[in-house]
């Protein structure tokens, strides 16, 4: 949420900052801005509501300087206007600040500054930091920043430049990620590797509470950190021949899921190898309950995961939005295994839930994609998802990896209990086939394009499923609504007759999840109830499922073992949402009002 990039070195800063911002736009895209320190000890600032490209096109020709900061914003304090865009400066424009996070006491500090005669130019919390740094009489920029930060509470990933301290950027981290990139006689600052990975893979990941002073010649951090190499392929941050990152990320699932499973399946003993869990079989046996915590789509996959745990391990399991859990003084049980699931590893609600569990002595593991992220560092152990970078705001491949993470965990939990080796092998073999089967689902794309066009015209849709199919329906509705802006509501198929059937009409299509499982008969009966009210039906099902004389559009996906079917039923819903959104001419990678990684409460 919000992106920061900074540069200091021999090159012109502005083009590097603009390129970095374009690569960070998925983190927030309602406004953007740059500040560059010119040679004569002055700062130039350009900022505007809207996207990065128009800002870059409108940059004055003489926007030169070798030290600078850039920011792309997702509004929290104050609407997306030119004035509220970052960087923020003091009245004399000697200090420029970019900030991710939220200052909780900004209101009080603003009032105090106004009482002292400061004229505030924006509605933001961040602006106070520019004034506080400018008013500090401390000798070094780092000390000025320390003084300013001592007067605020909240969270920050912060970068500051000062006209009186040319060639220097000071950064600070407290609750919002920041990294330094080390180049050859030049340095970079970023909130996300995506912004700088084309320039350097030698990075320093700052910890909470850490500050750093950065100049062309190098950096010093308050903890004396040194840089290390990150193993990433810069091409993973490019959309390549695809029209969007979302499309690229959906289509790479066969390859990424196969990679994730590599070395983790044990066919001989029908179990899995998960070294990162840090739980031996005795400890796994001691688990009496599993509680999954995540937000948004991660929560829906968490529901699928809880189902897997109950089915394979016969341990009571449930999922809850981390954003609710942390606010209700949760009871933390010693023999419950808490599982935090997050693509970014930075979602603040999930992170704070993890911290609350640990504060109360609970054991929590993570299913996290971003290596070294805040949640990954906070948990007692876990399973890395290895999906590679996910840039599109709407999560797709990372969710499939989360599902597989739950399958691996459940299998191991099951095998230390009553799941037989034969059942374990059946599931291991099914897992081995899954990546290819995902490719078979993706091959349905031409059919799904046509179905998506039909759905795109509806103002309102239902997604229905039951038991294993219900979280699939929830995730399908989530994906559809977030990128098409159509109202899509998920419901348990069994609950339709208890109310929502009243809304079914020829204008309200229903996407029904009907796997070939023990509930197929009941599901088909419910479809008749929808059809009887004239509701158009799209049925995501398996070949051979008898839908009788129902007039439906059917999408047949390959069968796995019933426990693992939810993954193959979810993938077509990603494509449906994607093609409905593109048919409507929408920007799928940057849906309105959303941003990747929700790092504010
Ligand atoms: C939906 C989506 C969000 C995220 C949620 C959690 O497509 O992307 O609902 O799933 O914000 O994010 P992570 O997984 O990063 O914790």
Coordinates of C-alpha atoms and ligand atoms in Angstrom, one line a residue:
X1 CA 0.0 0.0 0.0
X2 CA 1.7 3.1 -1.3
X3 CA 5.2 2.8 -2.9
X4 CA 8.4 4.5 -2.1
X5 CA 11.5 4.8 -4.3
X6 CA 14.7 6.9 -3.8
X7 CA 17.9 7.4 -5.6
X8 CA 21.3 9.0 -4.9
X9 CA 24.2 8.7 -7.3
X10 CA 25.8 10.1 -10.4
X11 CA 22.8 9.7 -12.7
X12 CA 19.8 12.0 -13.1
X13 CA 17.4 10.9 -10.4
X14 CA 14.1 11.8 -12.0
X15 CA 14.0 9.1 -14.8
X16 CA 15.0 6.4 -12.3
X17 CA 12.3 7.5 -9.9
X18 CA 9.7 7.6 -12.6
X19 CA 10.6 4.1 -13.7
X20 CA 10.6 2.9 -10.1
X21 CA 7.2 4.4 -9.5
X22 CA 5.7 2.8 -12.6
X23 CA 6.8 -0.5 -11.2
X24 CA 5.3 0.2 -7.8
X25 CA 2.0 1.5 -9.1
X26 CA 0.2 -1.7 -7.9
X27 CA 0.9 -0.5 -4.4
X28 CA -1.3 2.5 -4.8
X29 CA -2.3 4.6 -7.7
X30 CA -4.5 7.5 -6.8
X31 CA -1.7 10.1 -6.8
X32 CA 2.1 10.3 -7.3
X33 CA 5.0 12.6 -6.9
X34 CA 8.7 13.3 -7.0
X35 CA 11.2 15.5 -5.1
X36 CA 14.7 16.0 -6.5
X37 CA 17.5 17.9 -4.9
X38 CA 19.1 20.3 -7.4
X39 CA 22.7 21.3 -7.4
X40 CA 22.1 24.7 -5.9
X41 CA 20.8 23.3 -2.6
X42 CA 17.2 23.6 -3.6
X43 CA 14.4 21.0 -3.8
X44 CA 12.1 20.6 -6.8
X45 CA 8.8 18.9 -6.2
X46 CA 6.2 17.6 -8.8
X47 CA 3.1 15.8 -7.6
X48 CA -0.4 15.3 -8.8
X49 CA -3.5 13.2 -8.3
X50 CA -3.7 10.4 -10.8
X51 CA -1.3 7.9 -12.3
X52 CA 2.4 8.1 -12.7
X53 CA 2.5 8.4 -16.5
X54 CA 0.7 11.8 -16.8
X55 CA 2.9 13.1 -13.9
X56 CA 6.0 12.0 -15.7
X57 CA 4.8 13.5 -19.0
X58 CA 4.2 16.8 -17.3
X59 CA 7.6 17.0 -15.6
X60 CA 9.4 20.3 -16.3
X61 CA 12.4 19.9 -18.5
X62 CA 14.8 21.3 -15.9
X63 CA 13.9 18.8 -13.2
X64 CA 17.5 17.8 -12.7
X65 CA 19.3 16.6 -9.7
X66 CA 21.2 13.5 -8.5
X67 CA 19.3 12.8 -5.2
X68 CA 15.6 12.3 -5.1
X69 CA 12.5 10.5 -3.7
X70 CA 9.3 9.3 -5.4
X71 CA 6.0 8.1 -4.0
X72 CA 2.8 6.5 -5.4
X73 CA -0.1 6.9 -3.0
X74 CA -3.2 5.0 -1.8
X75 CA -5.2 7.6 0.1
X76 CA -5.7 7.2 3.8
X77 CA -5.6 10.6 5.5
X78 CA -7.2 13.0 3.0
X79 CA -8.6 12.4 -0.5
X80 CA -6.4 11.9 -3.5
X81 CA -5.6 15.5 -4.5
X82 CA -2.5 17.2 -5.8
X83 CA -1.9 18.8 -2.4
X84 CA -2.3 15.4 -0.6
X85 CA 0.1 13.6 -2.9
X86 CA 3.6 12.9 -1.5
X87 CA 6.4 14.1 -1.2
X88 CA 5.3 16.6 1.5
X89 CA 7.6 19.6 2.3
X90 CA 7.9 22.3 4.9
X91 CA 6.9 25.8 4.0
X92 CA 10.3 26.8 2.7
X93 CA 10.6 23.6 0.7
X94 CA 13.9 22.7 2.3
X95 CA 12.7 19.2 3.4
X96 CA 10.8 16.6 1.4
X97 CA 9.3 13.5 3.0
X98 CA 7.6 10.4 1.5
X99 CA 5.9 8.1 4.0
X100 CA 4.0 4.7 4.0
X101 CA 1.9 3.9 7.1
X102 CA -0.2 6.0 9.4
X103 CA 0.6 8.5 12.1
X104 CA -1.9 7.9 14.9
X105 CA -1.4 11.3 16.6
X106 CA -1.2 13.3 13.4
X107 CA -4.3 15.3 14.5
X108 CA -2.7 16.5 17.7
X109 CA 0.7 17.3 16.1
X110 CA -1.1 19.2 13.3
X111 CA -3.0 21.3 15.9
X112 CA 0.2 22.0 17.8
X113 CA 2.1 23.0 14.6
X114 CA -0.8 25.3 13.6
X115 CA -0.7 26.9 17.1
X116 CA 3.0 27.5 16.6
X117 CA 2.2 29.4 13.3
X118 CA 2.9 26.7 10.8
X119 CA 0.7 26.8 7.7
X120 CA -0.3 23.3 6.6
X121 CA -0.7 22.7 2.9
X122 CA -2.4 19.3 2.9
X123 CA -4.9 17.1 4.9
X124 CA -2.3 14.3 5.4
X125 CA -0.7 12.9 8.5
X126 CA 2.7 12.8 6.7
X127 CA 3.0 16.5 6.2
X128 CA 3.7 17.0 9.9
X129 CA 7.0 15.0 9.5
X130 CA 8.3 17.5 7.0
X131 CA 7.7 20.4 9.3
X132 CA 9.1 18.5 12.3
X133 CA 12.3 17.7 10.5
X134 CA 12.6 21.2 9.2
X135 CA 12.2 22.7 12.7
X136 CA 14.7 20.4 14.3
X137 CA 18.0 22.1 15.2
X138 CA 19.9 18.8 15.4
X139 CA 23.2 18.8 13.4
X140 CA 22.7 15.8 11.2
X141 CA 19.8 14.8 9.0
X142 CA 19.6 11.5 10.8
X143 CA 19.3 13.2 14.2
X144 CA 16.7 15.6 12.8
X145 CA 14.6 12.6 11.7
X146 CA 15.1 10.8 15.0
X147 CA 13.8 14.0 16.8
X148 CA 10.8 14.2 14.5
X149 CA 9.9 10.6 14.9
X150 CA 10.1 10.9 18.7
X151 CA 7.1 13.2 18.4
X152 CA 4.8 10.9 16.5
X153 CA 3.2 7.5 17.0
X154 CA 2.0 5.0 14.4
X155 CA 3.7 3.2 11.6
X156 CA 6.1 4.3 9.0
X157 CA 8.4 3.5 6.1
X158 CA 9.9 6.9 5.6
X159 CA 12.4 8.6 3.4
X160 CA 13.6 12.2 3.8
X161 CA 15.8 14.6 1.8
X162 CA 17.0 18.0 3.0
X163 CA 18.3 20.9 0.9
X164 CA 21.0 21.5 3.6
X165 CA 22.2 17.9 3.5
X166 CA 22.8 17.4 -0.2
X167 CA 23.5 13.9 -1.5
X168 CA 21.9 12.2 1.5
X169 CA 18.6 10.3 2.0
X170 CA 17.6 9.2 5.5
X171 CA 15.2 6.4 5.8
X172 CA 13.4 4.8 8.8
X173 CA 11.2 1.8 9.2
X174 CA 8.6 1.1 11.8
X175 CA 5.8 -1.3 10.6
X176 CA 6.1 -0.6 6.9
X177 CA 8.7 -2.3 4.7
X178 CA 11.8 -0.5 3.4
X179 CA 14.9 -1.8 1.6
X180 CA 18.2 -0.3 0.5
X181 CA 19.7 -1.3 -2.9
X182 CA 23.4 -1.1 -3.3
X183 CA 24.7 -0.1 -6.7
X184 CA 28.2 0.8 -8.0
X185 CA 28.7 4.3 -6.6
X186 CA 25.0 4.8 -6.3
X187 CA 22.3 3.8 -3.8
X188 CA 18.6 3.1 -4.1
X189 CA 15.8 3.1 -1.5
X190 CA 12.5 1.3 -2.0
X191 CA 9.4 -0.1 -0.2
X192 CA 9.5 -3.1 -2.6
X193 CA 12.1 -5.0 -4.5
X194 CA 10.1 -4.5 -7.7
X195 CA 11.2 -0.8 -7.9
X196 CA 14.9 -1.5 -8.0
X197 CA 15.5 -5.1 -9.0
X198 CA 16.6 -4.0 -12.5
X199 CA 19.4 -1.9 -11.0
X200 CA 20.7 -4.1 -8.3
X201 CA 20.1 -7.4 -6.4
X202 CA 22.4 -6.4 -3.6
X203 CA 20.0 -5.3 -0.8
X204 CA 19.6 -4.5 2.8
X205 CA 16.2 -5.2 4.4
X206 CA 15.6 -2.8 7.2
X207 CA 14.1 -4.0 10.5
X208 CA 11.4 -2.3 12.5
X209 CA 13.0 0.5 14.5
X210 CA 15.9 0.8 12.2
X211 CA 17.2 4.0 10.5
X212 CA 19.7 4.4 7.7
X213 CA 21.6 7.2 6.1
X214 CA 22.2 6.7 2.4
X215 CA 24.6 8.5 0.1
X216 CA 26.1 7.7 -3.3
X217 CA 29.2 6.1 -1.6
X218 CA 27.2 3.7 0.6
X219 CA 25.0 3.5 3.7
X220 CA 25.1 3.1 7.4
X221 CA 22.2 1.6 9.4
X222 CA 21.7 2.0 13.2
X223 CA 22.3 -1.7 13.6
X224 CA 25.4 -1.9 11.3
X225 CA 23.7 -4.2 8.7
X226 CA 25.6 -5.3 5.6
X227 CA 24.1 -5.9 2.1
X228 CA 23.3 -9.4 0.8
X229 CA 22.3 -10.8 -2.6
X230 CA 18.7 -11.7 -3.3
X231 CA 18.0 -14.5 -5.6
X232 CA 15.4 -13.1 -8.0
X233 CA 14.9 -13.0 -11.7
X234 CA 14.2 -9.4 -12.7
X235 CA 12.0 -10.7 -15.6
X236 CA 9.6 -12.0 -13.0
X237 CA 8.6 -8.4 -12.4
X238 CA 7.7 -7.8 -16.1
X239 CA 4.4 -8.7 -17.7
X240 CA 6.3 -9.9 -20.9
X241 CA 4.0 -10.6 -23.8
X242 CA 0.9 -10.5 -21.6
X243 CA -1.6 -7.6 -21.5
X244 CA -1.6 -7.5 -17.8
X245 CA 0.2 -9.0 -14.8
X246 CA -3.0 -10.7 -13.7
X247 CA -3.1 -12.7 -17.0
X248 CA 0.5 -13.6 -16.8
X249 CA 0.2 -14.7 -13.2
X250 CA -2.8 -16.9 -13.9
X251 CA -1.1 -18.6 -16.8
X252 CA 2.1 -19.3 -15.0
X253 CA 0.3 -21.4 -12.3
X254 CA 1.1 -24.8 -13.8
X255 CA 4.8 -24.0 -13.7
X256 CA 4.9 -22.2 -10.3
X257 CA 2.7 -24.8 -8.6
X258 CA 5.0 -27.6 -9.9
X259 CA 8.0 -25.8 -8.5
X260 CA 6.3 -25.3 -5.2
X261 CA 5.7 -29.0 -4.8
X262 CA 9.2 -30.1 -5.8
X263 CA 11.0 -31.9 -3.0
X264 CA 8.0 -31.6 -0.6
X265 CA 6.1 -34.8 -1.6
X266 CA 7.0 -38.2 -0.1
X267 CA 5.2 -40.9 -2.2
X268 CA 6.7 -43.8 -0.3
X269 CA 5.2 -42.9 3.0
X270 CA 2.3 -40.8 1.6
X271 CA 3.3 -37.7 3.5
X272 CA 5.1 -34.4 3.0
X273 CA 8.5 -32.8 3.9
X274 CA 8.1 -29.4 5.5
X275 CA 11.3 -28.5 7.2
X276 CA 10.3 -25.0 7.8
X277 CA 7.4 -25.9 10.2
X278 CA 9.8 -26.7 13.0
X279 CA 7.3 -29.2 14.4
X280 CA 8.2 -32.8 15.0
X281 CA 5.7 -35.6 14.7
X282 CA 5.1 -35.6 18.5
X283 CA 4.3 -31.9 18.4
X284 CA 2.1 -32.3 15.4
X285 CA 0.2 -35.0 17.2
X286 CA -0.4 -32.7 20.1
X287 CA -2.3 -30.3 17.9
X288 CA -6.0 -30.4 19.0
X289 CA -7.4 -27.6 16.9
X290 CA -6.3 -25.5 13.9
X291 CA -7.2 -21.9 13.5
X292 CA -6.5 -20.2 10.2
X293 CA -6.2 -16.4 10.0
X294 CA -6.0 -14.3 6.8
X295 CA -7.7 -11.4 5.1
X296 CA -9.8 -11.2 1.9
X297 CA -9.0 -13.9 -0.5
X298 CA -6.4 -15.3 1.8
X299 CA -9.2 -15.9 4.3
X300 CA -11.3 -17.6 1.7
X301 CA -8.4 -20.0 0.9
X302 CA -8.0 -20.3 4.6
X303 CA -11.6 -21.7 4.7
X304 CA -10.6 -24.2 2.0
X305 CA -7.5 -25.0 4.1
X306 CA -9.5 -25.5 7.3
X307 CA -11.8 -27.9 5.4
X308 CA -8.7 -29.8 4.2
X309 CA -7.4 -30.1 7.8
X310 CA -10.7 -31.5 9.0
X311 CA -11.0 -33.9 6.2
X312 CA -7.4 -35.3 6.1
X313 CA -6.4 -35.0 9.8
X314 CA -9.9 -35.0 11.5
X315 CA -8.8 -32.1 13.7
X316 CA -11.4 -29.4 14.3
X317 CA -10.4 -26.4 12.2
X318 CA -11.9 -23.1 11.1
X319 CA -10.8 -19.9 9.5
X320 CA -11.5 -16.3 10.6
X321 CA -10.7 -13.0 9.1
X322 CA -7.5 -11.8 10.9
X323 CA -9.0 -8.3 10.8
X324 CA -11.8 -9.5 13.2
X325 CA -9.9 -12.0 15.3
X326 CA -7.4 -9.4 16.6
X327 CA -10.1 -7.1 17.9
X328 CA -12.0 -9.6 20.0
X329 CA -9.5 -10.5 22.8
X330 CA -9.2 -14.0 21.3
X331 CA -8.8 -17.0 23.6
X332 CA -5.4 -18.5 22.7
X333 CA -5.2 -22.2 23.4
X334 CA -1.9 -24.0 24.0
X335 CA -2.7 -27.0 21.9
X336 CA -4.2 -25.0 18.9
X337 CA -2.0 -24.5 15.9
X338 CA -2.6 -21.0 14.5
X339 CA -1.9 -20.6 10.8
X340 CA -1.4 -17.1 9.3
X341 CA -1.8 -17.0 5.6
X342 CA -0.7 -14.1 3.5
X343 CA 0.8 -13.5 0.0
X344 CA 2.6 -10.3 0.9
X345 CA 3.4 -11.2 4.4
X346 CA 2.8 -7.5 5.2
X347 CA -1.0 -7.3 5.7
X348 CA -1.2 -5.4 8.9
X349 CA -4.3 -7.1 10.3
X350 CA -2.8 -10.5 9.8
X351 CA 0.6 -9.4 11.2
X352 CA -1.1 -7.9 14.3
X353 CA -3.1 -11.1 14.8
X354 CA 0.1 -13.1 14.7
X355 CA 1.7 -10.7 17.3
X356 CA -1.4 -11.1 19.6
X357 CA -1.2 -14.9 19.4
X358 CA 2.5 -14.8 20.3
X359 CA 2.0 -12.3 23.1
X360 CA -0.4 -14.8 24.6
X361 CA 2.0 -17.7 24.2
X362 CA 0.3 -19.4 21.2
X363 CA 2.1 -21.2 18.5
X364 CA 1.7 -19.7 15.0
X365 CA 3.0 -20.8 11.7
X366 CA 2.8 -18.9 8.4
X367 CA 1.8 -19.7 4.8
X368 CA 3.6 -16.7 3.2
X369 CA 4.8 -15.9 -0.3
X370 CA 7.2 -13.1 0.3
X371 CA 10.4 -14.4 1.8
X372 CA 11.7 -12.3 4.7
X373 CA 8.4 -10.3 5.0
X374 CA 7.1 -9.1 8.3
X375 CA 4.8 -12.1 8.9
X376 CA 7.4 -14.6 7.8
X377 CA 9.8 -13.2 10.3
X378 CA 7.3 -13.1 13.1
X379 CA 6.0 -16.7 13.0
X380 CA 7.4 -19.8 14.7
X381 CA 7.8 -21.6 11.4
X382 CA 5.9 -22.1 8.2
X383 CA 5.7 -23.0 4.6
X384 CA 6.9 -20.6 2.0
X385 CA 4.6 -20.5 -1.0
X386 CA 7.2 -19.9 -3.7
X387 CA 4.7 -18.4 -6.2
X388 CA 7.2 -15.8 -7.3
X389 CA 6.3 -12.1 -7.3
X390 CA 2.6 -11.4 -7.6
X391 CA 2.2 -7.9 -9.0
X392 CA -1.5 -7.8 -10.0
X393 CA -3.6 -6.4 -7.2
X394 CA -6.1 -9.2 -7.6
X395 CA -4.4 -12.3 -6.2
X396 CA -4.5 -15.5 -8.3
X397 CA -1.5 -17.7 -8.4
X398 CA -0.6 -17.0 -4.7
X399 CA -4.0 -18.3 -3.7
X400 CA -3.5 -21.5 -5.6
X401 CA -0.2 -21.8 -3.7
X402 CA -1.9 -21.2 -0.4
X403 CA -4.3 -24.0 -1.2
X404 CA -1.3 -26.3 -1.9
X405 CA 0.3 -25.1 1.3
X406 CA -2.7 -26.2 3.2
X407 CA -2.8 -29.5 1.4
X408 CA 0.8 -30.2 2.3
X409 CA 0.2 -29.3 5.9
X410 CA -3.0 -31.3 6.2
X411 CA -1.4 -34.3 4.7
X412 CA 1.3 -34.2 7.3
X413 CA -1.1 -33.6 10.1
X414 CA -3.2 -36.5 8.8
X415 CA -0.4 -38.9 8.5
X416 CA 0.7 -38.4 12.2
X417 CA -2.9 -39.4 13.0
X418 CA -5.3 -41.7 11.3
X419 CA -4.7 -41.1 7.6
X420 CA -3.5 -44.4 6.2
X421 CA -0.4 -44.6 4.1
X422 CA -2.6 -45.7 1.2
X423 CA -4.8 -42.6 1.5
X424 CA -1.6 -40.5 1.9
X425 CA -0.2 -41.9 -1.3
X426 CA -3.5 -41.3 -3.1
X427 CA -3.3 -37.7 -2.2
X428 CA 0.4 -37.3 -3.0
X429 CA -0.2 -38.7 -6.4
X430 CA -3.2 -36.4 -6.9
X431 CA -1.0 -33.5 -5.8
X432 CA 1.6 -34.5 -8.4
X433 CA -1.0 -34.3 -11.1
X434 CA -2.4 -31.0 -10.1
X435 CA -0.1 -28.6 -12.0
X436 CA -0.9 -30.4 -15.3
X437 CA -4.6 -30.3 -14.4
X438 CA -4.4 -26.6 -13.7
X439 CA -3.0 -26.3 -17.2
X440 CA -6.0 -28.2 -18.5
X441 CA -8.3 -25.7 -16.7
X442 CA -6.4 -22.8 -18.2
X443 CA -6.9 -24.3 -21.7
X444 CA -10.6 -23.7 -21.2
X445 CA -9.9 -20.0 -21.6
X446 CA -11.6 -19.6 -25.1
X447 CA -14.8 -21.0 -23.6
X448 CA -14.5 -18.9 -20.5
X449 CA -14.0 -15.7 -22.6
X450 CA -17.5 -16.2 -24.0
X451 CA -19.1 -17.1 -20.7
X452 CA -17.5 -14.0 -19.1
X453 CA -19.0 -11.7 -21.8
X454 CA -22.4 -13.0 -20.8
X455 CA -21.8 -12.5 -17.1
X456 CA -20.3 -9.0 -17.6
X457 CA -23.6 -7.5 -18.6
X458 CA -25.3 -8.3 -15.3
X459 CA -25.4 -5.7 -12.6
X460 CA -25.6 -8.4 -9.9
X461 CA -24.6 -12.0 -9.7
X462 CA -24.7 -14.9 -7.2
X463 CA -21.9 -17.4 -6.7
X464 CA -23.1 -20.5 -4.9
X465 CA -21.4 -23.6 -3.5
X466 CA -21.7 -25.8 -0.5
X467 CA -19.1 -27.3 2.0
X468 CA -16.0 -27.6 -0.1
X469 CA -17.5 -25.5 -2.8
X470 CA -18.6 -22.6 -0.6
X471 CA -15.2 -21.0 -0.1
X472 CA -14.7 -21.5 -3.9
X473 CA -17.9 -19.5 -4.5
X474 CA -16.7 -16.8 -2.0
X475 CA -13.4 -16.4 -3.8
X476 CA -15.1 -16.4 -7.2
X477 CA -17.4 -13.6 -6.1
X478 CA -14.5 -11.7 -4.5
X479 CA -12.5 -11.9 -7.7
X480 CA -15.4 -10.9 -9.8
X481 CA -16.5 -7.9 -7.8
X482 CA -13.1 -6.5 -7.2
X483 CA -12.1 -6.2 -10.8
X484 CA -15.5 -5.9 -12.7
X485 CA -17.2 -3.6 -10.1
X486 CA -20.3 -5.8 -10.5
X487 CA -22.2 -6.8 -7.4
X488 CA -21.3 -10.4 -6.8
X489 CA -22.5 -12.2 -3.7
X490 CA -21.5 -15.6 -2.5
X491 CA -24.0 -17.9 -0.8
X492 CA -24.2 -21.4 0.5
X493 CA -26.3 -23.3 -2.1
X494 CA -28.2 -24.8 0.9
X495 CA -29.1 -21.3 2.2
X496 CA -30.6 -20.0 -1.1
X497 CA -34.1 -21.1 -0.2
X498 CA -33.8 -19.3 3.2
X499 CA -34.0 -15.9 1.6
X500 CA -31.8 -14.9 -1.4
X501 CA -33.9 -16.9 -3.8
X502 CA -36.2 -13.8 -3.7
X503 CA -33.5 -12.0 -5.8
X504 CA -33.2 -14.6 -8.5
X505 CA -34.6 -13.3 -11.8
X506 CA -33.6 -13.5 -15.5
X507 CA -31.3 -10.5 -14.9
X508 CA -29.4 -12.1 -12.0
X509 CA -27.1 -14.9 -13.2
X510 CA -25.8 -17.5 -10.8
X511 CA -22.4 -19.2 -11.0
X512 CA -22.8 -22.6 -9.3
X513 CA -20.0 -24.8 -8.0
X514 CA -21.1 -28.4 -8.4
X515 CA -18.3 -30.9 -8.0
X516 CA -18.9 -34.5 -8.4
X517 CA -19.0 -35.3 -4.7
X518 CA -21.4 -36.7 -2.2
X519 CA -23.5 -33.5 -2.4
X520 CA -24.0 -33.5 -6.2
X521 CA -27.6 -34.6 -6.0
X522 CA -28.6 -31.8 -3.6
X523 CA -26.7 -29.2 -5.5
X524 CA -28.5 -30.1 -8.8
X525 CA -31.8 -29.9 -7.0
X526 CA -31.0 -26.4 -5.9
X527 CA -30.1 -25.5 -9.5
X528 CA -33.7 -26.4 -10.5
X529 CA -34.9 -23.9 -7.9
X530 CA -32.8 -21.2 -9.5
X531 CA -33.9 -22.2 -13.1
X532 CA -37.6 -22.2 -12.1
X533 CA -37.2 -18.5 -11.2
X534 CA -35.7 -17.8 -14.6
X535 CA -32.2 -17.3 -13.2
X536 CA -29.4 -17.9 -15.9
X537 CA -27.0 -20.5 -14.6
X538 CA -23.3 -21.1 -15.2
X539 CA -22.3 -24.4 -13.7
X540 CA -18.7 -25.2 -12.9
X541 CA -18.7 -28.9 -12.6
X542 CA -17.1 -32.2 -13.6
X543 CA -17.6 -34.1 -16.8
X544 CA -20.3 -36.7 -16.4
X545 CA -22.3 -34.8 -13.7
X546 CA -25.9 -35.2 -14.8
X547 CA -27.6 -31.8 -14.9
X548 CA -30.8 -33.4 -16.3
X549 CA -32.8 -31.1 -18.6
X550 CA -31.5 -27.9 -17.1
X551 CA -30.7 -25.2 -19.6
X552 CA -27.3 -24.1 -18.3
X553 CA -23.8 -23.0 -19.5
X554 CA -21.6 -25.7 -18.1
X555 CA -17.8 -25.5 -17.6
X556 CA -16.3 -28.9 -17.0
X557 CA -13.0 -29.0 -15.1
X558 CA -10.8 -32.0 -14.6
X559 CA -11.3 -34.2 -11.5
X560 CA -8.8 -34.5 -8.7
X561 CA -9.4 -36.3 -5.4
X562 CA -12.5 -34.7 -4.0
X563 CA -10.5 -33.1 -1.1
X564 CA -8.3 -31.3 -3.7
X565 CA -11.0 -30.4 -6.1
X566 CA -11.4 -26.8 -4.8
X567 CA -8.2 -25.7 -6.5
X568 CA -9.4 -26.8 -10.0
X569 CA -12.8 -25.3 -9.4
X570 CA -11.3 -21.9 -8.4
X571 CA -9.0 -21.4 -11.4
X572 CA -11.8 -21.0 -14.0
X573 CA -13.4 -18.3 -11.7
X574 CA -10.2 -16.3 -12.0
X575 CA -10.4 -16.4 -15.8
X576 CA -14.1 -15.5 -15.7
X577 CA -13.5 -12.4 -13.6
X578 CA -10.5 -11.4 -15.7
X579 CA -12.3 -11.7 -19.0
X580 CA -15.5 -10.0 -17.7
X581 CA -13.3 -7.1 -16.6
X582 CA -11.3 -6.8 -19.8
X583 CA -14.6 -7.1 -21.8
X584 CA -15.8 -4.1 -19.8
X585 CA -12.6 -2.2 -20.7
X586 CA -11.4 -2.0 -17.1
X587 CA -7.8 -1.9 -15.9
X588 CA -7.6 -5.3 -14.3
X589 CA -4.2 -4.8 -12.7
X590 CA -5.2 -1.7 -10.8
X591 CA -8.8 -2.0 -9.7
X592 CA -10.4 1.1 -8.2
X593 CA -10.1 1.8 -4.5
X594 CA -7.7 -1.2 -4.0
X595 CA -4.0 -1.6 -3.7
X596 CA -1.6 -4.5 -3.2
X597 CA -0.7 -5.2 0.4
X598 CA -3.0 -3.6 2.9
X599 CA -0.5 -2.2 5.4
X600 CA -2.9 0.1 7.2
X601 CA -5.5 -0.9 9.8
Ligands
LIG1 C1 -8.0 -10.2 -3.5 C2 -6.9 -9.8 -2.7 C3 -7.0 -9.5 -1.3 C4 -5.9 -10.1 -0.5 C5 -5.9 -9.7 1.0 C6 -4.8 -10.3 1.8 O1 -7.7 -10.5 -4.8 O2 -5.8 -9.8 -3.3 O3 -8.2 -9.8 -0.8 O4 -6.0 -11.5 -0.6 O5 -5.7 -8.3 1.0 O6 -3.5 -10.0 1.2 P1 -2.2 -10.9 1.6 O7 -2.4 -12.3 1.1 O8 -1.1 -10.2 1.0 O9 -2.2 -10.9 3.2

